[in-house]
Coordinates of C-alpha atoms and ligand atoms in Angstrom, one line a residue:
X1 CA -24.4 -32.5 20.0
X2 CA -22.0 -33.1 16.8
X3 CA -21.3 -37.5 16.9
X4 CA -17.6 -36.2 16.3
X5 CA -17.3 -34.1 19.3
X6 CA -17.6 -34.1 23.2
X7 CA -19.0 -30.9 23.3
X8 CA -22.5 -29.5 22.6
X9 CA -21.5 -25.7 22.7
X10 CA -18.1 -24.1 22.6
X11 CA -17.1 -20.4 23.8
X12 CA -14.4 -19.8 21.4
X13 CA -11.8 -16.4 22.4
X14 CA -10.1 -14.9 20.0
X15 CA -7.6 -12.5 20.8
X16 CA -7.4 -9.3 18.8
X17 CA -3.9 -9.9 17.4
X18 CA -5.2 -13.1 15.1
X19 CA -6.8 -10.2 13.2
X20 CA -3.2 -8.8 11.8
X21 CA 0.0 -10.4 10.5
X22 CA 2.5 -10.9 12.7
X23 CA 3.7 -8.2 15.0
X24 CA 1.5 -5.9 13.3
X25 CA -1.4 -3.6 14.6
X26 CA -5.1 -3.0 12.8
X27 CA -7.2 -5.4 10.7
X28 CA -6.0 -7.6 7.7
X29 CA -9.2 -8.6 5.8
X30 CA -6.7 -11.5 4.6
X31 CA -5.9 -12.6 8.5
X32 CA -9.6 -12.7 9.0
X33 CA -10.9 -14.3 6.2
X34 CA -8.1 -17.1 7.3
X35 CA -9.6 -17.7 11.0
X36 CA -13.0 -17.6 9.6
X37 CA -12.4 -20.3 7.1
X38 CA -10.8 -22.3 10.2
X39 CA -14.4 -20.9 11.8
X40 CA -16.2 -22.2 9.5
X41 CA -14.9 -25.6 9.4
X42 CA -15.5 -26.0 13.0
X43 CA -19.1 -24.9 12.4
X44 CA -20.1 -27.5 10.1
X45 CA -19.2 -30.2 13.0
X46 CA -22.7 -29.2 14.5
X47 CA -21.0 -27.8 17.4
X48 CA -22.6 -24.6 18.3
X49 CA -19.8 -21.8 18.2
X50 CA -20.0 -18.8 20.4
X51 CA -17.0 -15.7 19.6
X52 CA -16.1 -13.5 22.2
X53 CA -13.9 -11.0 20.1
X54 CA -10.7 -9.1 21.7
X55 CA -9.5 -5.6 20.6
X56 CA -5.4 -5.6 21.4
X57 CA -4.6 -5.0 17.6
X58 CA -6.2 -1.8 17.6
X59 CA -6.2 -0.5 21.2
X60 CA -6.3 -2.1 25.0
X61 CA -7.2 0.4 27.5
X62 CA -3.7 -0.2 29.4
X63 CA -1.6 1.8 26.8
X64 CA -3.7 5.0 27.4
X65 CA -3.1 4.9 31.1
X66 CA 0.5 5.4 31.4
X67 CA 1.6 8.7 31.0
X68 CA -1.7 10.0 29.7
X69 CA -3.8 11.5 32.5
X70 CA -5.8 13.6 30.3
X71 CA -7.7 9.9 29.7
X72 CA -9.8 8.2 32.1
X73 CA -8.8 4.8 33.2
X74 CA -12.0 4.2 32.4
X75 CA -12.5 5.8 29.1
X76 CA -9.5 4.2 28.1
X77 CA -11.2 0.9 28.9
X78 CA -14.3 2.0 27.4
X79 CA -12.0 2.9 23.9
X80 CA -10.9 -0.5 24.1
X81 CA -14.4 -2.5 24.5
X82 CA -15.6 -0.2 21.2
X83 CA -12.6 -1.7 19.9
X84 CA -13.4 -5.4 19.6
X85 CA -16.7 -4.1 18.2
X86 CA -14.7 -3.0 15.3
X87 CA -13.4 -6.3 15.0
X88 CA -16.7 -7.5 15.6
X89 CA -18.3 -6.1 12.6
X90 CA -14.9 -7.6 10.6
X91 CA -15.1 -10.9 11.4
X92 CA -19.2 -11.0 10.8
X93 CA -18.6 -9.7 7.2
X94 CA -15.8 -12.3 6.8
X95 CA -17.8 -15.5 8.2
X96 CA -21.0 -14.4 6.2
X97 CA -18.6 -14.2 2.6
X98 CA -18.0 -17.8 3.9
X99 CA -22.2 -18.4 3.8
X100 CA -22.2 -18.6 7.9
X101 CA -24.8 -17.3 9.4
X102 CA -24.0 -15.5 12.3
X103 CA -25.2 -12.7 15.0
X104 CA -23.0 -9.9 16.6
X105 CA -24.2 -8.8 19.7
X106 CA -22.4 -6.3 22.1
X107 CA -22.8 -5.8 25.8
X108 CA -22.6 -1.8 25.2
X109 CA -26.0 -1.0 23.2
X110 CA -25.4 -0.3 20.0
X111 CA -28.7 -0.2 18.1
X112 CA -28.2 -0.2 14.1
X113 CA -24.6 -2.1 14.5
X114 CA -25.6 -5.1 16.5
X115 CA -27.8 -6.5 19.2
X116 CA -27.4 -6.4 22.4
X117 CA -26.4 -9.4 24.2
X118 CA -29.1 -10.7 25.8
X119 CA -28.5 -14.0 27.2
X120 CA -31.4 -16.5 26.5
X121 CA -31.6 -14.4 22.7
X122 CA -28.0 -15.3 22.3
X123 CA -28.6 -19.4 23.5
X124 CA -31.6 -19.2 20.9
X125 CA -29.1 -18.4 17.8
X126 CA -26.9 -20.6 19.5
X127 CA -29.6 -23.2 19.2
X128 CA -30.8 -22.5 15.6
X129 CA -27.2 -22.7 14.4
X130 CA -25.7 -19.1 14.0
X131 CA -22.3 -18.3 14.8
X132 CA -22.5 -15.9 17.6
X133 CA -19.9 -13.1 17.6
X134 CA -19.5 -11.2 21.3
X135 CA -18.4 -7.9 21.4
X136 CA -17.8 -5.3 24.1
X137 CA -16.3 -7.7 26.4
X138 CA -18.3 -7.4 29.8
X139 CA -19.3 -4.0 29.2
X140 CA -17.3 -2.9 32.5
X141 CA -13.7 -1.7 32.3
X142 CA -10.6 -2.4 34.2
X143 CA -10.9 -6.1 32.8
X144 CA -10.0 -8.0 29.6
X145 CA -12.0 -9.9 27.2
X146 CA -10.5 -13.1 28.8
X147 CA -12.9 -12.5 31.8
X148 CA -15.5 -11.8 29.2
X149 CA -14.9 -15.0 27.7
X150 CA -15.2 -17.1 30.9
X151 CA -18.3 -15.1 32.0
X152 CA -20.0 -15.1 28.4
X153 CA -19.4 -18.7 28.8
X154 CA -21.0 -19.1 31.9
X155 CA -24.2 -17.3 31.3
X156 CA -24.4 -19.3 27.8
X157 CA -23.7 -22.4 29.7
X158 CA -21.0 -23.9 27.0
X159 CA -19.1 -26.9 28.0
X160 CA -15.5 -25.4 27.8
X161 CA -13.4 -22.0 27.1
X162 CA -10.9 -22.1 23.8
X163 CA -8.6 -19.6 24.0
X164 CA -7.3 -19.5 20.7
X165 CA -3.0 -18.1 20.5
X166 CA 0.0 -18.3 18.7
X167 CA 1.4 -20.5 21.1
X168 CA 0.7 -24.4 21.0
X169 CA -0.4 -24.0 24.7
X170 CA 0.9 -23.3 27.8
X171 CA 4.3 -23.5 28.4
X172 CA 6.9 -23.5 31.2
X173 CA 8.2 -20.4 30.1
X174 CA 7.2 -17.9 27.0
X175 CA 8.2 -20.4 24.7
X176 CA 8.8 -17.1 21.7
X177 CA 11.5 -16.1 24.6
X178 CA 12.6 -19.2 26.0
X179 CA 13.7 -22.1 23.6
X180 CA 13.8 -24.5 26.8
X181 CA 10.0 -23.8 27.1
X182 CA 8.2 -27.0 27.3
X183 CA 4.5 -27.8 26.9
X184 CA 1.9 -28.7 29.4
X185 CA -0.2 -31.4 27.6
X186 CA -2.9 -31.2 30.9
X187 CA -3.5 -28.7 34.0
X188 CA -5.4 -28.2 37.1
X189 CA -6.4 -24.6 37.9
X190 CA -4.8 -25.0 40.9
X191 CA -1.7 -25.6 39.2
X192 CA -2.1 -22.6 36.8
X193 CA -2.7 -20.3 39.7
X194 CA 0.2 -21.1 41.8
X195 CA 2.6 -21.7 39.6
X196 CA 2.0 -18.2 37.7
X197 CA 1.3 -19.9 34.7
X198 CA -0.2 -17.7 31.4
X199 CA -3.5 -19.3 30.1
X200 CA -5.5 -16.3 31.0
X201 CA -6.3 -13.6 32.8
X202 CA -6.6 -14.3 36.8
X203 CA -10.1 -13.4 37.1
X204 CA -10.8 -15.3 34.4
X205 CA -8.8 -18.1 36.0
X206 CA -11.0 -17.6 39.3
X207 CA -14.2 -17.9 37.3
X208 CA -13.3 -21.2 35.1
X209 CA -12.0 -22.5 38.5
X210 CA -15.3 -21.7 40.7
X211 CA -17.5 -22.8 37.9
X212 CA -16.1 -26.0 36.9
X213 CA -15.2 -24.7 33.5
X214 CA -12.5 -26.2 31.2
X215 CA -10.2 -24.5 29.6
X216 CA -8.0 -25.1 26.0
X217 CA -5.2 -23.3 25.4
X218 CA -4.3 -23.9 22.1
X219 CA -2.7 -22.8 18.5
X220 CA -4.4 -20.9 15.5
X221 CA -1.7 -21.0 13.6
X222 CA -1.7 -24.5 12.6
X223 CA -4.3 -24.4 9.7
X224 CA -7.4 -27.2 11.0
X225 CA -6.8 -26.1 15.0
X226 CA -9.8 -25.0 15.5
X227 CA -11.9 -27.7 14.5
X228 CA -9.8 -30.1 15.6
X229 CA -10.1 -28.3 19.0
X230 CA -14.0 -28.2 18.4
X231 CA -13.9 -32.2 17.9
X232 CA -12.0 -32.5 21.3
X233 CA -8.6 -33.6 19.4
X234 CA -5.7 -33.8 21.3
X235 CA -4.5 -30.3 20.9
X236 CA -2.8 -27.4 22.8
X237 CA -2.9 -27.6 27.1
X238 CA -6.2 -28.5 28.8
X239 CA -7.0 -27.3 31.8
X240 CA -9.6 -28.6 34.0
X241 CA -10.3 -29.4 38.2
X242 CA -8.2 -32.6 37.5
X243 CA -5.2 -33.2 35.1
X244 CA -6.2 -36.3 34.5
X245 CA -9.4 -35.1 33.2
X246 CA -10.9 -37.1 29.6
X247 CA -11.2 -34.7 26.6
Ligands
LIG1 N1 -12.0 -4.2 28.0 C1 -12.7 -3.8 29.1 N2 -13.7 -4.6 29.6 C2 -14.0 -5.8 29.1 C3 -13.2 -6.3 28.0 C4 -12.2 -5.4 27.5 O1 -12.5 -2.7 29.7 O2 -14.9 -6.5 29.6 C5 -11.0 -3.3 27.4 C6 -9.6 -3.4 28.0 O3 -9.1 -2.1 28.1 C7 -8.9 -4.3 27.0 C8 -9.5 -3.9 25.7 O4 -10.8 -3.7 26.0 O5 -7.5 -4.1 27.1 C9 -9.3 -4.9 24.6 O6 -9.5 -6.2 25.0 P1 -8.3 -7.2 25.2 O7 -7.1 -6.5 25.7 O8 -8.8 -8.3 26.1 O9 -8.1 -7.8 23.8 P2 -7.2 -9.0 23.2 O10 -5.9 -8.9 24.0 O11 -7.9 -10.2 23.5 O12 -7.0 -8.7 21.8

């Protein structure tokens, strides 16, 4: 465990839209590059850094199904887990021109792109200091990497879920829509779920909730977030069994 930090391992989400500019779709080496640095930085704490990857700026499996019943649900799904492998492979190249060292695995084989993801493997790179990217969500459809995240973090036994967004956290409202929006410094699950509130997907929710897992919300956007997030600084919303929870 880093001196600096409260945590030994972290499971670190990143959503599929940090990989464009703003309102855009597709991958900007430049976008990448920029979270990696803020990677990077968070690396060098000591705090072991697991990645599980989204795919929303090139395809979710949702936008296939409306209207479009020549796809599968499923397939569509399917199109969109082979999508954060994409993104995968991008931010691997980018953390490597940074000199990390790092793995990709997938939970969809993919022999002569990545490993697969094989939990005590993955804990062992974890161990030795590698960056470990996550791809292919759970490897199931009709879910979102969110639930990947919480599950990816269970199995790799990290001490909390940081889902990294544009927003500074959770809000009372979508604070891009809502200008009266205010911020949620702390949060019980139990709060989250019955007030509605966005942090993550519900199953996702239900899994952090059932396993004791804490949850940061927090922004990307402010250059340093993520290591200051990976210290356990006071940023974004935490969410936890109790709000009065200690970071
Ligand atoms: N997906 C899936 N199973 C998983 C993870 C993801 O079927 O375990 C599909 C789903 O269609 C999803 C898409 O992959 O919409 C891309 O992931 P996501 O929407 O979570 O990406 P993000 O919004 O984080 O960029």
């Amino acid at each position: 465990m880093s001196p600096s930090s409260p945590y030994k391992r972290v499971l670190l989400k990143l959503s599929g839209e940090s990989f464009a500019p703003s309102g855009q779709r597709g991958i900007s080496m430049q976008e990448v590059v920029d979270i990696s640095t803020q990677v990077q930085r968070a690396a060098r704490t000591g705090v072991e850094i697991a990645i599980v990857i989204g795919g929303g700026n090139i395809l979710r499996g949702a936008q296939f199904i409306a209207g479009n019943s020549s796809i599968h649900e499923a397939t569509a799904h399917y199109m969109g887990m082979l999508a954060t492998v994409i993104n995968g492979l991008a931010l691997q190249d980018a953390l490597e021109s940074l000199d990390c060292q790092t793995r990709l695995m997938t939970a969809i084989r993919m022999d002569g792109v990545a490993e697969p993801f094989i939990r005590r493997r993955a804990r062992r790179h974890l161990e030795k200091g590698r960056i470990v990217i996550l791809a292919a969500g759970t490897g199931a459809p009709y879910v979102t990497t969110d639930t990947a995240a919480a599950q990816k973090a269970m199995e790799i036994e990290a001490d909390i879920v940081m889902k990294a967004t544009r927003v500074d956290g959770v809000f009372t409202a979508d604070p891009e829509k809502d200008a009266s929006a205010t911020l949620f410094h702390r949060l019980t699950y139990k709060e989250v779920r019955d007030r509605n509130l966005r942090v993550m997907d519900p199953t996702a929710i239900a899994h952090c909730m059932e396993h004791d897992l804490p949850i940061l919300v927090f922004n990307y956007r402010v250059d340093g977030n993520i290591e200051r997030a990976v210290r356990g600084e006071d940023v974004g919303t935490l969410v936890t069994s109790h709000a009065t929870a200690k970071r």
